[in-house]
PDB file of C-alpha atoms in Angstrom:
ATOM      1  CA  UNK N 270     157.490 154.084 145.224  1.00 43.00           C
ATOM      2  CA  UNK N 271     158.251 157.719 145.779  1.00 46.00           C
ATOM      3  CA  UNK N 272     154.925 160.068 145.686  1.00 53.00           C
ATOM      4  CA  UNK N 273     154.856 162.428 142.988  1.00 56.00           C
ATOM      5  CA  UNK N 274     154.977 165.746 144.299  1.00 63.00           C
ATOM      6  CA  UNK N 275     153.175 168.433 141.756  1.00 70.00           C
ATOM      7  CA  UNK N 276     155.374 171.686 141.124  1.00 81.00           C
ATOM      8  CA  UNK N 277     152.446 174.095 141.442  1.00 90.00           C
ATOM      9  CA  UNK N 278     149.619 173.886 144.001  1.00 91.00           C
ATOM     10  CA  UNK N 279     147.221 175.366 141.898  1.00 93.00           C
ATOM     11  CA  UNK N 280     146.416 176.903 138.259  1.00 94.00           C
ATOM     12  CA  UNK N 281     144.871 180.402 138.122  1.00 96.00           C
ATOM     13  CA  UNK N 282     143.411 180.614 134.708  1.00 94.00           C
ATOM     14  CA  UNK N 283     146.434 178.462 133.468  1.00 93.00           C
ATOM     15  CA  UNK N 284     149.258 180.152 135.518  1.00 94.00           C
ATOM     16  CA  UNK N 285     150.703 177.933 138.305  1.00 95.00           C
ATOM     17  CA  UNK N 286     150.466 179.331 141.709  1.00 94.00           C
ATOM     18  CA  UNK N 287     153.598 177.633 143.351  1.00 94.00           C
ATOM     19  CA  UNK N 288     154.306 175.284 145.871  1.00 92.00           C
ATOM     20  CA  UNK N 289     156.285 177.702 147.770  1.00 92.00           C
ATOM     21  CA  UNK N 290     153.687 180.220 148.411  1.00 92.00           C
ATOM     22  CA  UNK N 291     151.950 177.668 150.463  1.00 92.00           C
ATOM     23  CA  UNK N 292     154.785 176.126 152.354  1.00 90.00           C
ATOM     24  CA  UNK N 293     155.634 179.871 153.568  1.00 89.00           C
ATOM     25  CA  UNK N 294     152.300 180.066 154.540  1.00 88.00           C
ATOM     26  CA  UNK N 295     152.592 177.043 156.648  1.00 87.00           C
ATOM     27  CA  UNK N 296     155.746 178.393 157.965  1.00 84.00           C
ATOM     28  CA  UNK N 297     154.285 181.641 158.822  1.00 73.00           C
ATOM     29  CA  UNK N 298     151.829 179.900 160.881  1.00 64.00           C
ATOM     30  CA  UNK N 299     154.247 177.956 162.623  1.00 48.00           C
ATOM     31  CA  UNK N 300     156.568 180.880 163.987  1.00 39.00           C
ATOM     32  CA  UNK N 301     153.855 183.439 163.808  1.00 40.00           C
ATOM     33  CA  UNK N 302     150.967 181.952 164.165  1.00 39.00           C
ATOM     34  CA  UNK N 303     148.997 181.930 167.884  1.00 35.00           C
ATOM     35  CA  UNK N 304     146.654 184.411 166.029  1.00 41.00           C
ATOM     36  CA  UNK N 305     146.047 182.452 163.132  1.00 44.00           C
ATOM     37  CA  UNK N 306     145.536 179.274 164.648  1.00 40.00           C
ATOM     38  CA  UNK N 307     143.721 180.590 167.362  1.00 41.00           C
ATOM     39  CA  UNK N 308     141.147 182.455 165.155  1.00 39.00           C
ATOM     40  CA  UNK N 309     140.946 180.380 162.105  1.00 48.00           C
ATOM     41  CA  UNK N 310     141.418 177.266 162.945  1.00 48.00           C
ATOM     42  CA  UNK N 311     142.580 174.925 159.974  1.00 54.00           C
ATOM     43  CA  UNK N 312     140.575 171.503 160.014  1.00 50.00           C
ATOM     44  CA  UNK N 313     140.437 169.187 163.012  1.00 47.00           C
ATOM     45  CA  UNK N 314     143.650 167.366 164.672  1.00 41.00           C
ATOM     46  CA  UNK N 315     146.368 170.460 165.077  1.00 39.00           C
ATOM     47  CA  UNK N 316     147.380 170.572 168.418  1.00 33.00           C
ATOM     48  CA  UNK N 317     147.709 173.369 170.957  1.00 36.00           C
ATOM     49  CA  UNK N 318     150.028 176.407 169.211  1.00 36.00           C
ATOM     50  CA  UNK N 319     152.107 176.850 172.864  1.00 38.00           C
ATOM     51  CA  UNK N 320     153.028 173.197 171.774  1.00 41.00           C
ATOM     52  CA  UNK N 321     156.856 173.068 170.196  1.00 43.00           C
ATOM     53  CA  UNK N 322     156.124 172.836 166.296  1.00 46.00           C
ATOM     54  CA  UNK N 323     158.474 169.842 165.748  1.00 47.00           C
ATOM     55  CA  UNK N 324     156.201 167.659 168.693  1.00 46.00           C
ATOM     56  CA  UNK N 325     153.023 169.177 166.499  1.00 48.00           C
ATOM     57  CA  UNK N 326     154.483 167.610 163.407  1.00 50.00           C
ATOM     58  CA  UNK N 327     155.340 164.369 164.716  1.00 55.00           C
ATOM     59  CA  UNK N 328     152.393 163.292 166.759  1.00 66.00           C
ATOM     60  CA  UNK N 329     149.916 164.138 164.343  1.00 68.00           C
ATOM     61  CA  UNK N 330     148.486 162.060 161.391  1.00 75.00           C
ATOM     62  CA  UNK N 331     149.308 162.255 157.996  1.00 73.00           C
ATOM     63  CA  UNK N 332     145.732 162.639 156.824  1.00 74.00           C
ATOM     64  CA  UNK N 333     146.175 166.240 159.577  1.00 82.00           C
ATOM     65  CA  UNK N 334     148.772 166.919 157.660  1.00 83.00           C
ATOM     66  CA  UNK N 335     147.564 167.042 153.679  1.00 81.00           C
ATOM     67  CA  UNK N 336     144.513 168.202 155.328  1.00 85.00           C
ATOM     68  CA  UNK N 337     146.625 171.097 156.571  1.00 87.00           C
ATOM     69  CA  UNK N 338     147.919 171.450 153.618  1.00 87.00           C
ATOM     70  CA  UNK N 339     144.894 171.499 151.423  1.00 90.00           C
ATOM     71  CA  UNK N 340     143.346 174.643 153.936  1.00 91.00           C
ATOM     72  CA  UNK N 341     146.702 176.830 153.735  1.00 91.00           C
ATOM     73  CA  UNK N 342     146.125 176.611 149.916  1.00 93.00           C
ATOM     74  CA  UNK N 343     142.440 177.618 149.710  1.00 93.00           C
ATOM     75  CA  UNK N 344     144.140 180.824 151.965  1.00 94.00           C
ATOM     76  CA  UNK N 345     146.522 181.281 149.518  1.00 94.00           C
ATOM     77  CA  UNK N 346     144.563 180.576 146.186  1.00 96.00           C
ATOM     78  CA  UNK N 347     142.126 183.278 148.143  1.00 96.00           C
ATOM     79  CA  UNK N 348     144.751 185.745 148.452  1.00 94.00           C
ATOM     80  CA  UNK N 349     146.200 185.486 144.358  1.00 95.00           C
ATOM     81  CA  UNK N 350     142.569 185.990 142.984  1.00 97.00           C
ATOM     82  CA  UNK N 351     142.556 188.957 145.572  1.00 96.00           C
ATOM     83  CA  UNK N 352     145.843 190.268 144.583  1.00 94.00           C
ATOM     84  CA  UNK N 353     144.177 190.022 141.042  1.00 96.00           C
ATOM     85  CA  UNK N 354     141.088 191.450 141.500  1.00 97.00           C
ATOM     86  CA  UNK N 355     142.746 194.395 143.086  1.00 96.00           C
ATOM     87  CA  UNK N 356     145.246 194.885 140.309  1.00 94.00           C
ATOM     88  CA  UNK N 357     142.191 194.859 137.879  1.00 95.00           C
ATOM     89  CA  UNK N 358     140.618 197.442 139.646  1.00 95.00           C
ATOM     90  CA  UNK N 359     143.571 199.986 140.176  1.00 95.00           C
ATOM     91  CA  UNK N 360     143.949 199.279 144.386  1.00 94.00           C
ATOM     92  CA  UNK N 361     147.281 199.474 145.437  1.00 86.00           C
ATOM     93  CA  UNK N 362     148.343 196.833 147.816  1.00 82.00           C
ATOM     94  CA  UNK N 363     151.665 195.606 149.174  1.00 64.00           C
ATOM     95  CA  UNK N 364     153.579 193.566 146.843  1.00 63.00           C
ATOM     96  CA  UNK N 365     154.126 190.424 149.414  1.00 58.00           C
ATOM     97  CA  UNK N 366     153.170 189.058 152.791  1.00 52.00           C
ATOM     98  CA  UNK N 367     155.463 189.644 155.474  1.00 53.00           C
ATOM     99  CA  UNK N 368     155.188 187.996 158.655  1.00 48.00           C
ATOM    100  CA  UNK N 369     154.856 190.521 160.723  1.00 48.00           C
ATOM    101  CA  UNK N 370     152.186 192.022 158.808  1.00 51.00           C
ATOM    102  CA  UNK N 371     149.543 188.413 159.739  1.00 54.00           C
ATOM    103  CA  UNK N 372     146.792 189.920 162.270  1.00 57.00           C
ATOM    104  CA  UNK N 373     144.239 188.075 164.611  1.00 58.00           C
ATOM    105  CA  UNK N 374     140.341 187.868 163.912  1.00 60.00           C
ATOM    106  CA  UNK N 375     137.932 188.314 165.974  1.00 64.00           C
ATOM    107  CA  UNK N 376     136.428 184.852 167.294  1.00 67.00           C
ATOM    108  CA  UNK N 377     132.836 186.486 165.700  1.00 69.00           C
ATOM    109  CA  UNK N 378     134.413 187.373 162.280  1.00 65.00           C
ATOM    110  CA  UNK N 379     135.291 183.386 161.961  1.00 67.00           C
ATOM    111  CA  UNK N 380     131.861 182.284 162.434  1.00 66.00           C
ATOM    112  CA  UNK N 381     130.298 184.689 159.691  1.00 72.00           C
ATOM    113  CA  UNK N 382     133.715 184.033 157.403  1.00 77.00           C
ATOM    114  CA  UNK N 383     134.438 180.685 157.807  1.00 82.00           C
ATOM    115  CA  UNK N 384     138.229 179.841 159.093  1.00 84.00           C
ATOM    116  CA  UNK N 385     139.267 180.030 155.186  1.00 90.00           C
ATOM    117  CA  UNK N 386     138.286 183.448 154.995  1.00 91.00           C
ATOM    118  CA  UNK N 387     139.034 184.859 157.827  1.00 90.00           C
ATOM    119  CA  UNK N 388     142.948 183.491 157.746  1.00 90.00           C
ATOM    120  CA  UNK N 389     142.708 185.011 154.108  1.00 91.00           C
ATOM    121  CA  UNK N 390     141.759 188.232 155.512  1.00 90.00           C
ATOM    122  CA  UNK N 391     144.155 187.863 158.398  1.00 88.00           C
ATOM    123  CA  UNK N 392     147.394 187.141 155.778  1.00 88.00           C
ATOM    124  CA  UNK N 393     146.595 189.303 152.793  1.00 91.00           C
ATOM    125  CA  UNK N 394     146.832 192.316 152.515  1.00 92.00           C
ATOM    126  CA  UNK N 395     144.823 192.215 149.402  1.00 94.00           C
ATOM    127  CA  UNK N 396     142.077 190.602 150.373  1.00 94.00           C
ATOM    128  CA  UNK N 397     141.358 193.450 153.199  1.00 93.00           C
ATOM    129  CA  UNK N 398     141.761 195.959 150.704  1.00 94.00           C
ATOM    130  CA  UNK N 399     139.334 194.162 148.349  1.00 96.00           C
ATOM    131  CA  UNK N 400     136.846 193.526 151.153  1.00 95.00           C
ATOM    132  CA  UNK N 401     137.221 197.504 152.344  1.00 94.00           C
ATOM    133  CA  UNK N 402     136.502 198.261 148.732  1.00 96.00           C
ATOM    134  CA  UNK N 403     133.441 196.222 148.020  1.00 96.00           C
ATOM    135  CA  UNK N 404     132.323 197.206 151.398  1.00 96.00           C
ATOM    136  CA  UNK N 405     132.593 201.131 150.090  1.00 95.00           C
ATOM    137  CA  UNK N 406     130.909 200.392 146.968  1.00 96.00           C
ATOM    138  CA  UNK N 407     127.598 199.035 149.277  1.00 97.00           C
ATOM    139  CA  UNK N 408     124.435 201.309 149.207  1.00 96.00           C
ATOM    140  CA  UNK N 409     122.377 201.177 152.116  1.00 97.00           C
ATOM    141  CA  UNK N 410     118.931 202.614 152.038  1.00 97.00           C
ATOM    142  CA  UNK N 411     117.435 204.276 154.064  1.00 98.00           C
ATOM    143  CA  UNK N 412     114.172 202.230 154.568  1.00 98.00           C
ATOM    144  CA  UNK N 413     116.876 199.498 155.391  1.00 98.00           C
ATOM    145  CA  UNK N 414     118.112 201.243 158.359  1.00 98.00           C
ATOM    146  CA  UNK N 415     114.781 201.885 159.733  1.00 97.00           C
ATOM    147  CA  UNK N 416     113.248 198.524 158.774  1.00 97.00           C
ATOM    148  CA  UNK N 417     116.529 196.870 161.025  1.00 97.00           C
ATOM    149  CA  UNK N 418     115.337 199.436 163.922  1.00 95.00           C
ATOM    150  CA  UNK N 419     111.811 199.203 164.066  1.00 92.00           C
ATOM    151  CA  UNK N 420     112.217 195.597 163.770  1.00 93.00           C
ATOM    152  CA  UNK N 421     115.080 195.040 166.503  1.00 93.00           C
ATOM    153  CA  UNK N 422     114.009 197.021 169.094  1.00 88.00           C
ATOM    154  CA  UNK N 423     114.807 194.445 171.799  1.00 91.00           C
ATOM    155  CA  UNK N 424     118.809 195.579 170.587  1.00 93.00           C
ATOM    156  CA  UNK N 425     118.520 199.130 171.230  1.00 94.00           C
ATOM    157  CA  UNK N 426     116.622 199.432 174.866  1.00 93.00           C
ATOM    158  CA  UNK N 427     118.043 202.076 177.143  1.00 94.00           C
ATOM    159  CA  UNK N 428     120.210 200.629 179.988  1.00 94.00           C
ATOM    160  CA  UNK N 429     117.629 201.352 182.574  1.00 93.00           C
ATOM    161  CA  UNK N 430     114.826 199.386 180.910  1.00 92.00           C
ATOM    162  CA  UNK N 431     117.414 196.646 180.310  1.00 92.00           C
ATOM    163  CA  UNK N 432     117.725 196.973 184.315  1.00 92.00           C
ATOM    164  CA  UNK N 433     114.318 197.365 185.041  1.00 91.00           C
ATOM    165  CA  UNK N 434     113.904 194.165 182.744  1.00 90.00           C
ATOM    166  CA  UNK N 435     111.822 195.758 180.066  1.00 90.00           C
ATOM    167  CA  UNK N 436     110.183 192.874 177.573  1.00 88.00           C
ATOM    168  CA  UNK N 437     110.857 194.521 174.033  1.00 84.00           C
ATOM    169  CA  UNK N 438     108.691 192.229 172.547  1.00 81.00           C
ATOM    170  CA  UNK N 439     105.496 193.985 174.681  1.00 82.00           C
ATOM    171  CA  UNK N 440     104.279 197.652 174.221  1.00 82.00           C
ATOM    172  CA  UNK N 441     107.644 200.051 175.103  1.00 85.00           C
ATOM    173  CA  UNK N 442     107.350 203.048 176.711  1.00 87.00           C
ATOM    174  CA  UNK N 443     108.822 205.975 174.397  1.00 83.00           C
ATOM    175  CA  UNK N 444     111.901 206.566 176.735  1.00 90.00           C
ATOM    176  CA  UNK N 445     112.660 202.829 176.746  1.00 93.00           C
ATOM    177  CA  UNK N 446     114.007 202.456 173.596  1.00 92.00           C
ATOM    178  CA  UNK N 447     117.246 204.794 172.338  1.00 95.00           C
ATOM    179  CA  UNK N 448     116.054 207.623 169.893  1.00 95.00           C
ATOM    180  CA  UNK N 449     116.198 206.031 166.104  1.00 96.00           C
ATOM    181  CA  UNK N 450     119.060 209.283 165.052  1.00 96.00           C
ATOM    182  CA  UNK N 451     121.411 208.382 167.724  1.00 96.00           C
ATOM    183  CA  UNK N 452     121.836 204.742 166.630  1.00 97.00           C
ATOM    184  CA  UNK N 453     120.821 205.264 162.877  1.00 97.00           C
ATOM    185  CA  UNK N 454     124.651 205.501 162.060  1.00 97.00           C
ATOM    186  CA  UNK N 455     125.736 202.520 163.343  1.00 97.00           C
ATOM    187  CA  UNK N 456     122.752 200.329 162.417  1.00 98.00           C
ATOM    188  CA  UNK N 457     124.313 201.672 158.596  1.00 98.00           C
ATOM    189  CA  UNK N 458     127.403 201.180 159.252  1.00 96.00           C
ATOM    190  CA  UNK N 459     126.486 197.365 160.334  1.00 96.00           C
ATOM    191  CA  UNK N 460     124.098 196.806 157.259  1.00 97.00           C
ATOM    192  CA  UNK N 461     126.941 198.235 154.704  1.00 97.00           C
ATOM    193  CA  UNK N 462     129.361 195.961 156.275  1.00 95.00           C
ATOM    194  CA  UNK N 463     127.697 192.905 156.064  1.00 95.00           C
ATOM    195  CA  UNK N 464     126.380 193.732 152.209  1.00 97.00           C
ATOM    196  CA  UNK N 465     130.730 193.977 151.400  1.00 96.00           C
ATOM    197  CA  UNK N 466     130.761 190.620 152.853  1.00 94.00           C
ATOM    198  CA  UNK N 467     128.221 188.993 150.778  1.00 95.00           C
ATOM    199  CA  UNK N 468     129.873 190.904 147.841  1.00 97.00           C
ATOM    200  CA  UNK N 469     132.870 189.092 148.602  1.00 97.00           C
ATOM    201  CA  UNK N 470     131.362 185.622 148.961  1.00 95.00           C
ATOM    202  CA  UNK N 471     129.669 186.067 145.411  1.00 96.00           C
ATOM    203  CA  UNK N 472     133.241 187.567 144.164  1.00 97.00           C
ATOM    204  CA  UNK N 473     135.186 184.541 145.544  1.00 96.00           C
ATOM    205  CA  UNK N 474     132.965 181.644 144.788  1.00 95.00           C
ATOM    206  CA  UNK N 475     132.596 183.289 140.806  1.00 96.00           C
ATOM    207  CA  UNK N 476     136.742 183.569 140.962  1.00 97.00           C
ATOM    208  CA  UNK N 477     137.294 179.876 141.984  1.00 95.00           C
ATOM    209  CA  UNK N 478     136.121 178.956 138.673  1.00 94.00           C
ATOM    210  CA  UNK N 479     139.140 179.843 137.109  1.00 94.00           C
ATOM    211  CA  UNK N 480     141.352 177.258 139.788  1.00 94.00           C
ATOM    212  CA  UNK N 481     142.203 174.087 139.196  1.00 94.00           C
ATOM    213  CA  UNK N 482     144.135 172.488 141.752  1.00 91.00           C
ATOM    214  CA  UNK N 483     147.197 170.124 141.648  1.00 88.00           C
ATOM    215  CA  UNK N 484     146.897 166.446 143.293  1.00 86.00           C
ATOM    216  CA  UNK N 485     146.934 167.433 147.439  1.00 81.00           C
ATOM    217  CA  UNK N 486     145.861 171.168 147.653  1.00 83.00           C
ATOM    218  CA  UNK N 487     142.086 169.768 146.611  1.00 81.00           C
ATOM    219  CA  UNK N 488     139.782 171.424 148.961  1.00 77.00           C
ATOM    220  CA  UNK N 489     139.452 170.252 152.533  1.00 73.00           C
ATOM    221  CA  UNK N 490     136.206 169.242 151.947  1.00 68.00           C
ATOM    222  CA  UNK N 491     135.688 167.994 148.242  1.00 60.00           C
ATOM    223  CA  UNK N 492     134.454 164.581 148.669  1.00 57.00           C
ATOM    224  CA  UNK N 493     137.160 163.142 145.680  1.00 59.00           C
ATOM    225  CA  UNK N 494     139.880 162.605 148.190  1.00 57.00           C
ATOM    226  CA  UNK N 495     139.784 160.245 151.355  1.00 54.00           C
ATOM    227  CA  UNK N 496     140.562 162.912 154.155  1.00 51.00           C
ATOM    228  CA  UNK N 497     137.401 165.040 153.188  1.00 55.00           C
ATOM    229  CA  UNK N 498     135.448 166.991 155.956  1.00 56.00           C
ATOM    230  CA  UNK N 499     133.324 170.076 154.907  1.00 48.00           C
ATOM    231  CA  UNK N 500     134.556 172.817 157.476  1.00 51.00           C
ATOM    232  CA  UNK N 501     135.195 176.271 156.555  1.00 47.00           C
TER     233      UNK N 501
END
């Protein structure tokens, strides 16, 4: 008996995402994607990416493969409701995805976004452009700033205490410690970006109430399918 295969991966408030826009994400990451896969790893079981993609496909389970599957469509489900949200709020952002266009993430950007996120953010266009702008709209005061200095001191010793083995955590000499206006900036900077971050979580998780997803694109990890494993 031949599996049905659903025509849309996904419904976005009632409008089918399709089928395709998955599969040429999948493709993408197979002729483009050492970046992808090396940064935001999809769940467990795909093989090395200098590895031809035809021995990939064929030595690796089927339960790999819908898994595979089922992460490429939270990326692209991710990427609609950011194309959306953008449109709602007047950003201009390319019409489509090329190839060429797919950029690598830093190893530290996929542990605080999770491998879902960060391929999102790696592939779309729109979700960088909504991320920048939630980041932007992040007010940082300025008892934050010095609240993260005064109580992080241990990350702003001068390079000769750090050689002279200076315990930040005991009384610091004045001249140990670099002046709060010279890293005040930065420590800002830091604090604004990670406030646009949990912006977007709360964004995203509020905007995946209006998916429902077709038979095989469930999440990775929702427990109502047999190949389940939580990993973002």
């Amino acid at each position: 008996m031949t599996e049905h295969v659903p025509e849309h991966a996904a419904l976005i408030d009632g409008e089918p995402l399709p089928r395709e826009r998955v599969d040429s994400f999948l493709e993408t990451r197979t002729v483009r994607g050492a970046g992808l896969h090396r940064f935001a790893a999809p769940p467990r079981g795909a093989t090395g990416h200098n590895e031809p993609a035809p021995a990939r496909r064929q030595s690796e389970p089927p339960s790999v493969a819908r898994q595979r599957r089922r992460w490429a469509t939270q990326v692209v489900v991710t990427d609609e409701l950011a194309r959306r949200a953008c449109a709602d709020r007047g950003l201009k952002v390319p019409e489509e995805v090329s190839p060429a266009s797919v950029l690598a993430v830093a190893e530290t950007d996929v542990a605080d976004l999770g491998s879902i996120v960060a391929a999102a953010l790696a592939h779309s266009p729109a979700v960088r452009a909504l991320l920048a702008a939630l980041e932007a709209e992040q007010t940082v005061p300025e008892t934050a700033v010095r609240d993260y200095y005064d109580r992080n001191r241990d990350r702003f010793l001068t390079p000769d205490a750090l050689r002279r083995g200076v315990d930040p955590f005991d009384e610091v000499a004045p001249g140990d410690t670099l002046p709060y206006d010279e890293v005040r900036d930065g420590i800002a900077r830091a604090l604004r970006k990670a406030a646009g971050r949990q912006a977007f979580f709360g964004w995203l998780d509020q905007a995946r109430g209006a998916v429902t997803y077709s038979h095989g694109h469930e999440h990775p990890g929702d427990p109502s399918h047999p190949d389940h494993e939580h990993r973002h």
